[in-house]
CSV table of C-alpha atoms and ligand atoms in Angstrom, one decimal:
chain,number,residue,atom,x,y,z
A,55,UNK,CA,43.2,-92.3,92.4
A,56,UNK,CA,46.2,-93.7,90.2
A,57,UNK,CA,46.4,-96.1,87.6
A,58,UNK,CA,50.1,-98.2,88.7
A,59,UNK,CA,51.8,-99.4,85.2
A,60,UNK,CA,54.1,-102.5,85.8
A,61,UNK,CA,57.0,-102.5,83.1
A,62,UNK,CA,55.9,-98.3,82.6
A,63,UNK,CA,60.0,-97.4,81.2
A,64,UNK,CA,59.8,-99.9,78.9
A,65,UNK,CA,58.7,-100.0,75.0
A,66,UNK,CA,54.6,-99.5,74.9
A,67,UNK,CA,54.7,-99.4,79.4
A,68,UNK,CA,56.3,-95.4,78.7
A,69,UNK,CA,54.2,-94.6,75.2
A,70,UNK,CA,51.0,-95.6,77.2
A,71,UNK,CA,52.0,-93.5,80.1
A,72,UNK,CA,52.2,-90.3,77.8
A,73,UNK,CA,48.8,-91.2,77.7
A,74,UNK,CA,47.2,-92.3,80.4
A,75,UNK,CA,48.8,-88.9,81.5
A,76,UNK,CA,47.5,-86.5,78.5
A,77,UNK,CA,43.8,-88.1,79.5
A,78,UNK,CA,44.1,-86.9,83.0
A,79,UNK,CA,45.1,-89.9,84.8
A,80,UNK,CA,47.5,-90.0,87.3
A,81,UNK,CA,50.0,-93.0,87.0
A,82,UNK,CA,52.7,-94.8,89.1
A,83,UNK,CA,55.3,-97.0,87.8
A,84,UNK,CA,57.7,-99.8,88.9
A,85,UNK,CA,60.2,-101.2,86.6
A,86,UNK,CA,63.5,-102.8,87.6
A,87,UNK,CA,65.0,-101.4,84.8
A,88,UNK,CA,66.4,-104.7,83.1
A,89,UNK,CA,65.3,-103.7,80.0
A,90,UNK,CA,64.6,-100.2,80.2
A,91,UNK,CA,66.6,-96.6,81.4
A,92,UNK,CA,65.3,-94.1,83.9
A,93,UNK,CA,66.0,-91.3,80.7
A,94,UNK,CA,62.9,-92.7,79.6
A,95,UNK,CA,60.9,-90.4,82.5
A,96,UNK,CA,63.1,-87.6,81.5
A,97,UNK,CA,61.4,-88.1,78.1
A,98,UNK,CA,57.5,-88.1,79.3
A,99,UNK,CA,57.7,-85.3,81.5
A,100,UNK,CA,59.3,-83.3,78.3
A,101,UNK,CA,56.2,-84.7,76.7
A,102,UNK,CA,53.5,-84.1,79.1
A,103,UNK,CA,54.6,-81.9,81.4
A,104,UNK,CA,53.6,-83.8,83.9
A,105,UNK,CA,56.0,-85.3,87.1
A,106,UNK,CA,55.4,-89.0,87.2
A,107,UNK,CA,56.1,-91.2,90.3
A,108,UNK,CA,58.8,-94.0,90.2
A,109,UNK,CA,60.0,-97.5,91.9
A,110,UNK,CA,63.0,-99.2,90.8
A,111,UNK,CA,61.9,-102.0,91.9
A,112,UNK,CA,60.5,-106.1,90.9
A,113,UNK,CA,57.1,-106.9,90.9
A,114,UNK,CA,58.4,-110.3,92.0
A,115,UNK,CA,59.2,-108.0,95.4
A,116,UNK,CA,55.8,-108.3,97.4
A,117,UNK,CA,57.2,-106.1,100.3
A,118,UNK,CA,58.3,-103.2,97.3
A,119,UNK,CA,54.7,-104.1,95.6
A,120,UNK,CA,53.0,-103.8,99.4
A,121,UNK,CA,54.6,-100.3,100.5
A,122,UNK,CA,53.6,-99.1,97.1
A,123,UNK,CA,49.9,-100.2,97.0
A,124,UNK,CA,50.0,-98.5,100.6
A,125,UNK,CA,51.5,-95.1,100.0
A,126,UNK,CA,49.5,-94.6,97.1
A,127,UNK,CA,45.4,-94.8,96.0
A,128,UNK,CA,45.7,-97.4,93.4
A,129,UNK,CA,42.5,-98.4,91.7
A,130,UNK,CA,44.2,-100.2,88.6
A,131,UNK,CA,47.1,-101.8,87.3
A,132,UNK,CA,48.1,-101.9,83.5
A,133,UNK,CA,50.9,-104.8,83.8
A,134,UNK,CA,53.6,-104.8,81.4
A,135,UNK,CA,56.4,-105.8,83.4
A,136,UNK,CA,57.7,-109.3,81.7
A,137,UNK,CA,60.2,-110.9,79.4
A,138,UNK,CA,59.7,-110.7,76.0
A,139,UNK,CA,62.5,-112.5,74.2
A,140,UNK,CA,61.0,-115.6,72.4
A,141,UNK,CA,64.7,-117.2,71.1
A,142,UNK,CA,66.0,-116.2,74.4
A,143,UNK,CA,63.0,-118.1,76.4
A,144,UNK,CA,63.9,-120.8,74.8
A,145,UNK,CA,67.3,-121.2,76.0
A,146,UNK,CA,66.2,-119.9,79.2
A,147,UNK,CA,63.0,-121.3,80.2
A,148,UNK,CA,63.1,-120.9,84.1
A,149,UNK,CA,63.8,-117.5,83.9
A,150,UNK,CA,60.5,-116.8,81.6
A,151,UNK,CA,58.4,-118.6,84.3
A,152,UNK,CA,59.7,-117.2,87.3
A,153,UNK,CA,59.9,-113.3,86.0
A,154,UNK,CA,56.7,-113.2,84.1
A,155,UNK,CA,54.6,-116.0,86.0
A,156,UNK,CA,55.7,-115.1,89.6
A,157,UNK,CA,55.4,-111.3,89.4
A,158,UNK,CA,51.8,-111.4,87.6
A,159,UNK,CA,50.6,-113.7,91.0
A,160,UNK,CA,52.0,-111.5,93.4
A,161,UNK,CA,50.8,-108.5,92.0
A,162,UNK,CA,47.7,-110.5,92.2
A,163,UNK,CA,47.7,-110.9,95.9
A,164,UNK,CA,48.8,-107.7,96.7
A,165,UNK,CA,46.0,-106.2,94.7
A,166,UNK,CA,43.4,-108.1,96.5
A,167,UNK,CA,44.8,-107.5,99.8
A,168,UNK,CA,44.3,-103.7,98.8
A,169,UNK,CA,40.7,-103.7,97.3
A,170,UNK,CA,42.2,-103.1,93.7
A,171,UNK,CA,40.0,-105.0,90.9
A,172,UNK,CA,41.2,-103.3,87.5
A,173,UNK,CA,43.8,-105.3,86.2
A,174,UNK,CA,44.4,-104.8,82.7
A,175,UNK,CA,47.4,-107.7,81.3
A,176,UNK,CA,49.6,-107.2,78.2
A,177,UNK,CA,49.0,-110.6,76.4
A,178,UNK,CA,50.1,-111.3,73.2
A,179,UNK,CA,48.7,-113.2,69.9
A,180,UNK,CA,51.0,-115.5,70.4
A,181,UNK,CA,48.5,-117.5,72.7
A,182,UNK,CA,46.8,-118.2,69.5
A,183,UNK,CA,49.7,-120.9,69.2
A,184,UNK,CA,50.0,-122.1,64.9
A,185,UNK,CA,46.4,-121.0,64.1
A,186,UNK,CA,45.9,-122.0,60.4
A,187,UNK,CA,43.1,-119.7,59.7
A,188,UNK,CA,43.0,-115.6,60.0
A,189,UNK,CA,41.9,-113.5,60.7
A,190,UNK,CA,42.0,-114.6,64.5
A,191,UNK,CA,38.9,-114.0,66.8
A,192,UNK,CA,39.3,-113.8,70.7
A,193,UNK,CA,37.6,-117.2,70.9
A,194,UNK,CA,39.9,-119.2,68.9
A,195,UNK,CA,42.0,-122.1,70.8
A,196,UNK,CA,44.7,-121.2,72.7
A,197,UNK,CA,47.8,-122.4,73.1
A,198,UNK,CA,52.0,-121.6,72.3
A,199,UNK,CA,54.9,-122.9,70.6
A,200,UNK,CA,57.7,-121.1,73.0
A,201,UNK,CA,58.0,-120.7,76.4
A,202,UNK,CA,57.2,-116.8,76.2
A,203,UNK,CA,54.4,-117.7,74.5
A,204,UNK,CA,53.4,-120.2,77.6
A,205,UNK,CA,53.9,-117.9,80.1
A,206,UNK,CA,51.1,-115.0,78.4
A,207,UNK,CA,49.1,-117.9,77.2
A,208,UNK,CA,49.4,-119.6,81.3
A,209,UNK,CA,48.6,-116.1,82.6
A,210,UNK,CA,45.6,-115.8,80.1
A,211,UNK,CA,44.4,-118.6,82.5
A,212,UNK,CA,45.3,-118.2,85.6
A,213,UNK,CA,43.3,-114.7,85.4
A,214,UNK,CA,40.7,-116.5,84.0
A,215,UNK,CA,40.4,-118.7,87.1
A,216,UNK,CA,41.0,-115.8,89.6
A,217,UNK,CA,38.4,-113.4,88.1
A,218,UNK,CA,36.0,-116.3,88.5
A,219,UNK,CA,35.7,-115.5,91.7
A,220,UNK,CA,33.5,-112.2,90.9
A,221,UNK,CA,36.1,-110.5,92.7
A,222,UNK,CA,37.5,-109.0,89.6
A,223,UNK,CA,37.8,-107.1,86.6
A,224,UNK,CA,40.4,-108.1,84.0
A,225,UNK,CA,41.1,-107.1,80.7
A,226,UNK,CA,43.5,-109.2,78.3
A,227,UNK,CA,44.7,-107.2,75.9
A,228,UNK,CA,46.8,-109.2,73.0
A,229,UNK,CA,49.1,-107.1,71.2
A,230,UNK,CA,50.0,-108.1,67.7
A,231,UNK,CA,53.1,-107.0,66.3
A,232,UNK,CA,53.4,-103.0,68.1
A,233,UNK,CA,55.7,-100.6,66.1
A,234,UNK,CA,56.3,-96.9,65.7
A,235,UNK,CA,57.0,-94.4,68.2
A,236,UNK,CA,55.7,-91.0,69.5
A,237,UNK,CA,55.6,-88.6,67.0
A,238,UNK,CA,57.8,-86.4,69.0
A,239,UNK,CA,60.8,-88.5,68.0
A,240,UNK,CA,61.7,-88.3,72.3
A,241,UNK,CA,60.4,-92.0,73.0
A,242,UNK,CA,60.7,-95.2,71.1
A,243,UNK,CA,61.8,-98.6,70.5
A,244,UNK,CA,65.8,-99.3,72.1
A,245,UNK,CA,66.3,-103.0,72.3
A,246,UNK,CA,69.5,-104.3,73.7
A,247,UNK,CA,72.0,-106.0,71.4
A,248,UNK,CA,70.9,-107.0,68.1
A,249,UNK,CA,67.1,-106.7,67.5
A,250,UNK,CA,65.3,-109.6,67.5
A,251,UNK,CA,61.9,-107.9,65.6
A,252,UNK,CA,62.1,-106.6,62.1
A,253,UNK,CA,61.3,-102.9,62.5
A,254,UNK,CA,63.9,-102.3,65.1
A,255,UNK,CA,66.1,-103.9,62.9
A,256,UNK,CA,65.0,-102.2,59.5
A,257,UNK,CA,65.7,-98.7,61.3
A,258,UNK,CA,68.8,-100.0,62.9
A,259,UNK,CA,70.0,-100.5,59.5
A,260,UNK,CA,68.5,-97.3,57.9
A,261,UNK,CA,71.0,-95.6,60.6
A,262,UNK,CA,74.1,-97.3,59.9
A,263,UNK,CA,74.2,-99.5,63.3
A,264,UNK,CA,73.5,-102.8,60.8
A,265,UNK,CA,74.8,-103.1,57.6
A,266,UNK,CA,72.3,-105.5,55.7
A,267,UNK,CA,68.4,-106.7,56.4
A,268,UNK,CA,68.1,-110.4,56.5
A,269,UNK,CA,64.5,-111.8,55.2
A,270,UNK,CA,63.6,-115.0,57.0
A,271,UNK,CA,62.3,-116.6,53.7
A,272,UNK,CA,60.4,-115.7,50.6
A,273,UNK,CA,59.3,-119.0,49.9
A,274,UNK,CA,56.2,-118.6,52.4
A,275,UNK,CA,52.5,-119.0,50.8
A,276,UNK,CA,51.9,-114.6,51.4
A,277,UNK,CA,51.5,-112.3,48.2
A,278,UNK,CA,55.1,-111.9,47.9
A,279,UNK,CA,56.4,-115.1,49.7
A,280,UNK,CA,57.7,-113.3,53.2
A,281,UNK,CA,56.1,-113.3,56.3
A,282,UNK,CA,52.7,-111.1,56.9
A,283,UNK,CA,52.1,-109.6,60.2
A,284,UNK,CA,49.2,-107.0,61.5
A,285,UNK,CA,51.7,-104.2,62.4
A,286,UNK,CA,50.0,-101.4,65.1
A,287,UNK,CA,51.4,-98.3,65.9
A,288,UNK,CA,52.2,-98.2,69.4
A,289,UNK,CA,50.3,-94.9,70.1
A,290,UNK,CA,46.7,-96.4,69.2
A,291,UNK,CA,47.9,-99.5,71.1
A,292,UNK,CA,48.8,-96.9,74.5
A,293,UNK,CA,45.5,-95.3,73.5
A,294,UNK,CA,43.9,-98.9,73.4
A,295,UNK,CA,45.2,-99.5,77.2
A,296,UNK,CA,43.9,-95.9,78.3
A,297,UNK,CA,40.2,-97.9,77.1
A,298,UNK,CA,40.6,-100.5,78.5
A,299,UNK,CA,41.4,-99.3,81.8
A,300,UNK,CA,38.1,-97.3,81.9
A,301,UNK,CA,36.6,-100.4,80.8
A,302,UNK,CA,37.6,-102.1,83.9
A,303,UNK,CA,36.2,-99.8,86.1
A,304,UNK,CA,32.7,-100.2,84.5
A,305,UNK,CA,32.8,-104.2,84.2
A,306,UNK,CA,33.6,-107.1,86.4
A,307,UNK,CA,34.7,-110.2,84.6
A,308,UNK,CA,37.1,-111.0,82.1
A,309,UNK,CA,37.7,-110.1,78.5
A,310,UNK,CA,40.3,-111.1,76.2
A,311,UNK,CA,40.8,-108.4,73.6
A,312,UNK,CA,42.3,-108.6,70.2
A,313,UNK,CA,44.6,-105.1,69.8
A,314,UNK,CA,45.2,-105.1,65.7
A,315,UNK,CA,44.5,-103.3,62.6
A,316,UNK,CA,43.1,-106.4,61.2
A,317,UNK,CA,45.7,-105.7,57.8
A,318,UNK,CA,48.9,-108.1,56.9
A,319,UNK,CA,52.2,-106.3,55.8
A,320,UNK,CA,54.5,-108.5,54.5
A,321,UNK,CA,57.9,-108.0,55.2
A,322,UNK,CA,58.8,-106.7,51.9
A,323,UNK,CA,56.3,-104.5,52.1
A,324,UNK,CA,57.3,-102.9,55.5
A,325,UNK,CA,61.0,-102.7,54.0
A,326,UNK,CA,59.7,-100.5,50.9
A,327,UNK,CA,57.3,-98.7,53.2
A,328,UNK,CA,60.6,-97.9,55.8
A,329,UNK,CA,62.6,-96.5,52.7
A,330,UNK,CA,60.1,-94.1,51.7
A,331,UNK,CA,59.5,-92.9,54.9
A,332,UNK,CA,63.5,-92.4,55.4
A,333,UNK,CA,64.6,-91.8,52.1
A,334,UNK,CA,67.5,-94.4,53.1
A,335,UNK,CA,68.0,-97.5,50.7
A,336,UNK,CA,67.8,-100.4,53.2
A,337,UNK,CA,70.5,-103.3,51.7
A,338,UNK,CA,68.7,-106.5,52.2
A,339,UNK,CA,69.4,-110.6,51.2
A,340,UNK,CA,66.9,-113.7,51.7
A,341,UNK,CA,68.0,-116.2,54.2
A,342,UNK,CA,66.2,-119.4,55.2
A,343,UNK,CA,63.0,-119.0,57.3
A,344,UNK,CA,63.4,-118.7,61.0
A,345,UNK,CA,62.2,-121.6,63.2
A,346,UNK,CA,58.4,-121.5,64.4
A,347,UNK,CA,57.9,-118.7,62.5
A,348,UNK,CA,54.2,-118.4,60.4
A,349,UNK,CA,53.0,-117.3,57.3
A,350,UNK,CA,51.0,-115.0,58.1
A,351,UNK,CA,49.0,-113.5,61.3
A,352,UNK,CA,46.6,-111.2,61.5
A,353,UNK,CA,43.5,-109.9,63.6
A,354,UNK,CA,40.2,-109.7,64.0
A,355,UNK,CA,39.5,-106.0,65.8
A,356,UNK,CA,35.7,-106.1,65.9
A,357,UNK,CA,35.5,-106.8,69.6
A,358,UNK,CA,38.0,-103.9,70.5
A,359,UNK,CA,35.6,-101.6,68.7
A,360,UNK,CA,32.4,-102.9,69.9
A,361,UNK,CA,34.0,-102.9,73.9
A,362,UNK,CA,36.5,-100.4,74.6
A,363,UNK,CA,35.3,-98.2,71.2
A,364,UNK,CA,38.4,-98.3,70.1
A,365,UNK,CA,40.3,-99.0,66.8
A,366,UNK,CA,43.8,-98.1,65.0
A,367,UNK,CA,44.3,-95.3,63.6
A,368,UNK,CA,47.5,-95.0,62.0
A,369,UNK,CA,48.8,-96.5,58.8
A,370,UNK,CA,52.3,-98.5,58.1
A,371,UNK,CA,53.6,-95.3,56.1
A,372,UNK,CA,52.8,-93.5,59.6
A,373,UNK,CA,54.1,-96.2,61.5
A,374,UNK,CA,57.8,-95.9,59.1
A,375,UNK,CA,57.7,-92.3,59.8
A,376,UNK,CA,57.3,-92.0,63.8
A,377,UNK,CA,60.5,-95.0,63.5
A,378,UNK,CA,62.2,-93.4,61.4
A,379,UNK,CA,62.0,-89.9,63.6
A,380,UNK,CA,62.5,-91.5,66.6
A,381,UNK,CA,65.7,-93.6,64.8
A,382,UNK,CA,67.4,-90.8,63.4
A,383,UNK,CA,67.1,-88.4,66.8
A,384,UNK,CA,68.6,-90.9,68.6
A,385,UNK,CA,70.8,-93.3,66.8
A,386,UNK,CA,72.3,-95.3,69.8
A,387,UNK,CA,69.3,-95.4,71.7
A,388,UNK,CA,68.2,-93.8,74.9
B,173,NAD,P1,60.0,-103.9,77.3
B,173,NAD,O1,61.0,-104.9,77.6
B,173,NAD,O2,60.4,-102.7,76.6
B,173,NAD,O3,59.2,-103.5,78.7
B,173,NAD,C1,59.0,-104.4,79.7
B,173,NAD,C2,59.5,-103.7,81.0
B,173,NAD,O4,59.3,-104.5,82.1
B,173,NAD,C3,61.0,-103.3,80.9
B,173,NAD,O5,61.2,-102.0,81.2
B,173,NAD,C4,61.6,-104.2,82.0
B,173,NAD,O6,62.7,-103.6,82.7
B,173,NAD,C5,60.4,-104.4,83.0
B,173,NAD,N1,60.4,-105.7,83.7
B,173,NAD,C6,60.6,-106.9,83.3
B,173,NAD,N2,60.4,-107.8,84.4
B,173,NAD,C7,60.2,-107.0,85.5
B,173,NAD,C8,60.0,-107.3,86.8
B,173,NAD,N3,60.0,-108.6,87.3
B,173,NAD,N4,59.8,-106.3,87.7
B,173,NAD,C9,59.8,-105.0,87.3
B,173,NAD,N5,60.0,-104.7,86.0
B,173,NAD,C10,60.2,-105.7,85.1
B,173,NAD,O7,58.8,-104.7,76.5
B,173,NAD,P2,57.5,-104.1,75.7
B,173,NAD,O8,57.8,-104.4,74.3
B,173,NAD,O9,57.2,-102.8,76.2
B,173,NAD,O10,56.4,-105.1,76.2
B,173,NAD,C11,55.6,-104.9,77.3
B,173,NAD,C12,54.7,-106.1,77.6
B,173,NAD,O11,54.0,-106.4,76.4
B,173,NAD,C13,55.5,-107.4,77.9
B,173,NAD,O12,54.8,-108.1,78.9
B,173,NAD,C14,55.5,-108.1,76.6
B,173,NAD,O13,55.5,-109.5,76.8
B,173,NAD,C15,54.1,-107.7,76.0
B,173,NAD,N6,54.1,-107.8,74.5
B,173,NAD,C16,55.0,-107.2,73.8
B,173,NAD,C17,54.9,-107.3,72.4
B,173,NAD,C18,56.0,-106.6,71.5
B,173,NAD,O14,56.1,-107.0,70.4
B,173,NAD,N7,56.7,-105.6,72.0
B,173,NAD,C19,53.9,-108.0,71.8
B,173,NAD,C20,53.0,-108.6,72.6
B,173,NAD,C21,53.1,-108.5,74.0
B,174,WQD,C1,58.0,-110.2,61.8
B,174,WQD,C2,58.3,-110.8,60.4
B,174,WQD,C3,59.9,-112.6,60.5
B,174,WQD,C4,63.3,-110.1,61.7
B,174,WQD,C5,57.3,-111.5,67.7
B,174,WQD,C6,56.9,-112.5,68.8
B,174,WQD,C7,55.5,-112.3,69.2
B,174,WQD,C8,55.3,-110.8,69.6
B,174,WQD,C9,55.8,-109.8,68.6
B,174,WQD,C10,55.4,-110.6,71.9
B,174,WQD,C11,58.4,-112.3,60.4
B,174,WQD,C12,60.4,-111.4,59.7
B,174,WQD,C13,62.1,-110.6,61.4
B,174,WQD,C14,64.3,-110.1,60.7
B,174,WQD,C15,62.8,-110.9,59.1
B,174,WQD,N1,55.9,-110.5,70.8
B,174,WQD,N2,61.8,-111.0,60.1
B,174,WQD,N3,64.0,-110.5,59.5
B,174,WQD,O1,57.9,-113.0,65.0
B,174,WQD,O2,55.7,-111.8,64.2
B,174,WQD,O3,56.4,-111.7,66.6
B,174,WQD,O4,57.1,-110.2,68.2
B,174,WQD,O5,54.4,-111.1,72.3
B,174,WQD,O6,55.3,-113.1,70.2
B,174,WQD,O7,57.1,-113.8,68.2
B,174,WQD,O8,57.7,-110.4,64.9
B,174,WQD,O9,59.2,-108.6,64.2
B,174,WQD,O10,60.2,-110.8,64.9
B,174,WQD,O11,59.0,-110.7,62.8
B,174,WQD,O12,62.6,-111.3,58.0
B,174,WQD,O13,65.5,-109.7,61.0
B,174,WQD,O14,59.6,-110.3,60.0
B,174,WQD,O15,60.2,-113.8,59.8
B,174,WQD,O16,57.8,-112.7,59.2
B,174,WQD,P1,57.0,-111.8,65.1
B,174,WQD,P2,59.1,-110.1,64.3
């Protein structure tokens, strides 16, 4: 029986492989490598010790998907496989909903054709759209301000409608804002070009690759007047997925599940927080707010407890630290 992880090379896909493989599971992935390298396998066998099968291949590719799903005993799917870029989606709209839209309904069909149930989806809090109040709770309103957004927010729903059939057991996992790295340093965070998130770019900095920080406002209504997000290390978020897999397997339905520490940094905050952990000064100067941006977001992370029996772990200093190891092991990347 294996577990086949859409997206598995890429930035939480290969940090929840380590674990899926460190709790015994056995794992397939297919990635078609547009944002990720194949050095990342390299890196989680050194890890794990453990071989790992690979496709480079699209999950928009039914016959790839089909030969897979018949050369191997799949029982579930973690998919990660998707764009991510919000600004990017913006100018590119088609691409969004063909790549992330497309691949998650073939997968879909090929998984039915196959007897697989056990889908568990990356989703994203951005489906909560410009929710006023936090902390947010699974059953707030949906909805989305960016393309990306739509397409996590339009998946949310088609799986909805799917696993209405009774055919199905899905689990929506939405991801707030997932930093750090394995503590190993071997595995982390390598976006291409300029980083669009704040920690890649605070470390990218801390290295020398950027010279100064830009802080997208301080005149926001937050403790300090920057931007607060719920920042979760990316190791209880892979441990999170290795839940919610077994999760599947006992349930049939669907559940959307908050993945959070239910705790706002604020920018500032995560800037002092990266220093210490470095012991690099990180140059910084306060620029105007970036469009569509909030306050402040944060979650509620009862119902990932009370389901899966799972919850963070790890603090922001931690969080810095794994970066910062990861960062300074490999300065250009993978
Ligand atoms: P990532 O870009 O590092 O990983 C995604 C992987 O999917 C990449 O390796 C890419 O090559 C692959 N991929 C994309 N389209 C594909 C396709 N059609 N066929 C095969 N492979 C394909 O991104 P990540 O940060 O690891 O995010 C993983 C998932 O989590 C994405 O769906 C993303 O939208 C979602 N998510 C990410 C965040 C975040 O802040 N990183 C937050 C919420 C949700
Ligand atoms: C965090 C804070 C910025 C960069 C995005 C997506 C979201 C999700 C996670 C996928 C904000 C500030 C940032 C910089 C800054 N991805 N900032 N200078 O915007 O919360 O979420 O990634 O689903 O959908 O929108 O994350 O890291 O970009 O920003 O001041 O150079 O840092 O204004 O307050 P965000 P982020």
């Amino acid at each position: 029986m294996s577990v086949l992880v859409t997206g598995g090379t890429g930035y939480i896909g290969s940090h929840t492989c380590v674990e899926l493989l460190n709790s015994g599971e056995d794992i397939v992935i297919i990635d078609n490598l547009y944002n990720s390298k194949t050095e990342v396998l390299e890196r989680i066998k050194k890890i794990t010790g453990k071989d790992i099968t690979f496709y480079n291949a699209d999950v928009r590719d039914k016959a790839a998907l089909t030969e897979i799903f018949n050369k191997h005993n799949i029982d579930s799917v973690i998919h990660f496989a998707g764009l991510k870029a919000v600004g990017e989606s913006v100018e590119k709209p088609m691409l969004y909903y063909d790549n992330n839209l497309i691949s998650t309904i073939n997968l879909c069909e090929v998984m039915k054709e196959h007897g697989c149930k056990n889908l568990v989806f990356s989703s994203s809090a951005t489906v909560y759209g410009n929710a006023e109040k936090m902390p947010l709770y699974e059953d707030m309103p949906l909805g989305a301000i960016n393309p990306y957004g739509k397409t996590k927010w339009f998946i949310e729903e088609i799986l909805r409608d799917e696993a209405k059939t009774g055919n199905w057991s899905v689990v929506l996992l939405r991801y707030f804002n997932p930093i750090g790295a394995h503590e190993s340093g071997l595995i982390g965070e390598d976006p291409n070009g300029i980083p669009n998130n704040l920690m890649p770019y605070i470390s990218q900095v801390a290295v020398g690759r950027l010279k100064e920080l830009s802080v997208f406002g301080n005149d926001y209504p937050t403790k300090d007047g920057t931007g607060v997000r719920d920042y979760i290390h990316v190791v209880d978020l892979s441990k999170g997925h290795v839940k919610a897999v077994e999760y599947a397997r006992e349930h049939t339905g669907c559940e959307a599940i908050n993945l959070g520490t239910g705790t706002g940094t604020s920018v500032l905050e995560l800037k002092d927080a990266f220093e210490k952990a470095s012991g690099k000064k990180i140059p910084f100067k306060i620029v105007g707010r970036r469009a569509g941006d909030p306050p402040t977001v944060y979650a509620n992370a009862d119902k990932a407890k009370k389901l899966l029996n799972w919850q963070a772990e790890y603090d922001i200093n931690k969080m810095c630290e794994d970066t910062w190891r990861w960062q300074s092991k490999n300065p250009k990347g993978y």
